[in-house]
Amino acid sequence: MTQEEWRKRSEWPLLAAAVVFLAAFSVQVIANTEAVVVEVLIWGTWAVFVLDYAINLYLAPHRVRWFFRNLHELAIVALPALRPLRLLRLVSLLQVVHRIGGNALRSRVLVYVLGAATLLIYAGALAALDAEENVPGANIKNFGDAIWWALTTITTVGYGDHYPITVLGRCVAAGLMVGGVAILGLVTASVASWMVESVAVETAAELDAAEAPVFEELRRLRTQVDRLTALLEAREESSAEPSEAGRITEN
């Protein structure tokens, strides 16, 4: 089996593992519980991702190169603090639903951007709440505060009513800010592309409407020229016939 074949076969199982992890991690953080069932689900999905990493490394044509190019994958499975990043596996789900936005590239981009933004906000809120909720002096104590903070952070508004005080929480905030700038840039580019396309279509329609009478007049003139040419050719042929008949009579 090649690495590409493994990725195709493991896409849906890994997606299912990411969904299970999302549910378990959400219950653990929002309910602030260490229930055995939740821990089993979280560690079980962690084992799935570790197995996927090991198989990809084993099947890679150039293992050393693949290892260094995918250090982030190793960090996600090795460091507990980065476990919310496993939710990025859900981005592949957007490939399944991209037809919702139609076949146009701009529509697909909007679907991906909106889906990635929603996932980023939710994962960021969970990660921040996980890092802050049990720390003395923290002001992000529940999921409502975390979602509000994630929204104001990713949109680069930053009201300052809620903010992280831990190092991990601030790292999450930095990631959200960078992601927010990227998402806003993509949305702006998509809107600008739509406006340019709309203006181009309207301009082309106006040009077609303005040029239509000119083309019609040209077609009419061409028809008249063709008719006059045919009449002249017929007259030349008729005048040539008597002269030929006269020459025959003389002979």
C-alpha atoms as one frame of an Amber mdcrd trajectory, in Angstrom:
protein
   0.000   0.000   0.000   1.232   3.479  -0.847   0.910   6.541   1.344  -1.637
   8.046  -1.036  -3.813   4.918  -0.861  -3.644   4.955   2.937  -4.715   8.590
   3.054  -7.716   7.867   0.842  -8.765   4.881   2.956  -8.199   6.615   6.287
  -9.907   9.915   5.402 -13.374   8.972   6.676 -12.199   7.044   9.792 -10.005
   9.996  10.789 -12.890  12.371  10.150 -15.108  10.247  12.409 -12.376  10.242
  15.077 -12.185  14.033  14.883 -15.967  14.303  15.367 -15.809  11.970  18.374
 -12.934  13.985  19.799 -14.890  17.216  19.241 -17.848  15.861  21.214 -15.737
  14.421  24.025 -13.473  17.444  24.329 -16.474  19.792  24.302 -18.104  17.867
  27.177 -14.857  17.769  29.127 -14.160  21.503  28.804 -17.659  22.967  28.969
 -18.810  20.718  31.827 -15.341  20.930  33.446 -15.402  17.221  34.149 -12.926
  14.362  34.132 -15.450  11.599  33.538 -13.998   8.206  32.658 -16.056   7.866
  29.461 -14.864  11.233  28.222 -11.240  10.400  29.016 -11.533   7.055  27.215
 -12.934   8.737  24.099 -10.239  11.422  24.103  -7.413   8.939  24.571  -8.975
   6.576  22.027  -9.044   9.248  19.340  -5.503  10.207  20.320  -4.451   6.592
  19.664  -6.128   6.719  16.236  -4.170   9.820  15.280  -0.924   8.335  16.595
  -1.534   5.212  14.487  -2.235   7.352  11.422   0.971   9.323  11.982   3.039
   6.140  12.373   1.598   4.538   9.230   2.130   7.702   7.191   5.725   7.861
   8.362   6.247   4.181   7.505   4.706   4.506   4.022   6.384   7.804   3.139
   8.743   7.418   0.143  11.302   9.661   1.869  10.725   9.203   5.584  13.278
  11.703   6.859  11.985  14.425   4.542   8.365  13.634   5.451   9.226  13.677
   9.151  10.741  17.156   9.044   8.010  18.503   6.765   5.290  17.273   9.152
   6.655  18.230  12.536   3.323  19.918  13.276   1.602  16.529  13.005   4.038
  15.105  15.545   3.491  18.066  17.850  -0.304  17.683  17.686  -0.190  14.018
  18.728   2.661  14.432  21.229   1.729  17.599  23.146  -1.527  17.531  25.153
  -1.761  21.325  24.997  -2.146  21.140  21.213  -4.939  18.573  21.180  -7.579
  21.129  20.055  -5.669  21.297  16.772  -6.895  17.768  16.027 -10.178  19.460
  15.146  -8.493  20.804  12.003  -9.091  17.339  10.584 -12.731  18.443  10.252
 -11.681  20.897   7.527 -11.631  17.921   5.159 -15.392  17.664   5.704 -15.741
  20.900   3.742 -14.589  19.050   0.632 -17.728  16.933   0.880 -20.128  19.862
   1.202 -18.402  22.285  -1.164 -21.153  21.726  -3.739 -23.419  23.784  -1.495
 -21.626  26.831  -2.799 -21.913  25.778  -6.431 -19.189  25.071  -8.920 -17.741
  28.581  -9.103 -14.322  28.925  -7.519 -15.416  32.001  -5.589 -18.389  30.131
  -4.106 -16.193  27.229  -3.025 -13.756  29.640  -1.418 -16.570  31.237   0.579
 -17.777  27.827   1.762 -14.272  26.870   2.874 -13.651  30.234   4.547 -16.920
  30.286   6.469 -16.514  26.654   7.532 -12.897  27.177   8.608 -13.845  30.363
  10.500 -16.623  28.565  12.400 -14.326  25.677  13.265 -11.524  28.026  14.280
 -13.807  30.060  16.547 -15.205  26.967  18.254 -11.831  25.258  18.672 -10.250
  28.488  19.900 -13.012  29.012  22.447 -12.627  25.441  23.737  -8.842  25.729
  23.929  -8.986  29.062  25.752 -11.618  27.831  28.196  -9.606  24.658  28.825
  -6.550  26.760  29.640  -8.289  29.459  31.686 -11.327  28.085  33.520  -9.468
  26.624  36.527  -6.834  29.357  36.872  -7.255  31.816  39.778  -7.883  35.361
  38.566  -8.941  34.307  35.053 -11.966  36.080  33.549 -12.892  33.417  30.968
 -14.897  31.092  33.194 -17.646  29.645  30.984 -18.289  28.726  27.375 -20.312
  31.887  26.716 -17.369  34.053  27.722 -15.041  31.904  25.633 -17.186  32.150
  22.470 -17.569  35.919  22.893 -13.830  36.293  23.409 -13.076  34.116  20.351
 -15.443  36.167  18.168 -13.961  39.502  19.217 -10.453  38.133  18.811 -10.803
  36.523  15.382 -12.483  39.667  14.013  -9.605  41.728  15.478 -12.107  43.852
  17.449 -10.771  42.980  20.890 -13.103  44.740  23.346 -10.894  43.688  26.239
 -13.756  42.631  28.535 -12.439  39.054  28.368  -8.810  38.145  27.843  -6.487
  35.200  28.598  -3.927  35.415  31.377  -2.113  32.104  30.846   0.680  31.525
  28.361  -1.307  28.821  26.570  -4.384  31.048  26.405  -2.363  33.868  24.886
  -0.887  31.484  22.326  -4.432  30.536  21.367  -5.284  34.228  21.090  -2.309
  34.816  18.808  -3.410  31.960  16.564  -6.951  33.334  16.410  -5.713  36.803
  15.495  -3.533  35.484  12.690  -6.360  33.288  11.469  -8.773  36.202  11.651
  -6.562  38.399   9.492  -6.247  35.598   6.914  -9.998  34.911   6.867 -10.906
  38.589   6.558  -8.413  38.886   3.700  -9.995  35.948   1.870 -13.511  37.322
   2.388 -12.429  40.746   1.137 -10.781  39.203  -1.905 -13.899  37.141  -2.677
 -16.161  40.187  -2.396 -13.806  42.237  -4.561 -13.731  39.441  -7.149 -17.537
  39.335  -7.178 -17.761  43.115  -7.632 -15.228  43.115 -10.470 -17.030  40.251
 -12.185 -20.401  41.996 -11.796 -19.034  45.247 -13.243 -17.421  43.342 -16.110
 -20.701  41.589 -16.943 -22.668  44.857 -16.862 -20.045  46.603 -19.000 -20.082
  43.798 -21.553 -23.888  43.950 -21.696 -23.818  47.712 -22.238 -21.207  47.383
 -24.978 -23.232  44.675 -26.701 -26.342  46.865 -26.550 -24.474  49.890 -27.944
 -22.785  47.917 -30.719 -25.871  45.995 -31.789 -27.246  48.793 -34.079 -23.820
  49.227 -35.675 -23.538  45.525 -36.444 -27.081  45.509 -37.803 -26.287  48.414
 -40.122 -23.121  46.672 -41.272 -25.086  43.519 -42.050 -27.639  45.567 -44.039
 -24.905  47.317 -46.015 -23.189  44.005 -46.714 -26.450  42.581 -47.999 -26.886
  45.579 -50.316 -23.327  45.310 -51.561 -23.803  41.611 -52.297 -27.027  42.402
 -54.205 -25.421  45.185 -56.259 -22.459  42.950 -57.020 -24.794  40.231 -58.254
 -26.678  42.754 -60.455 -23.444  44.067 -61.965 -22.209  40.573 -62.719 -25.548
  39.712 -64.354 -25.456  42.895 -66.485 -21.885  42.189 -67.596 -22.859  38.674
 -68.618 -25.912  39.941 -70.565 -23.853  42.594 -72.434 -21.189  40.032 -73.282
 -23.643  37.624 -74.948 -24.743  39.968 -77.883 -21.138  40.786 -78.773 -20.301
  37.116 -78.995 -23.416  36.521 -81.109 -22.339  39.340 -83.522 -18.930  37.850
 -83.988 -20.455  34.521 -84.835 -22.743  36.158 -87.489 -19.860  37.974 -89.159
 -17.959  34.750 -89.423
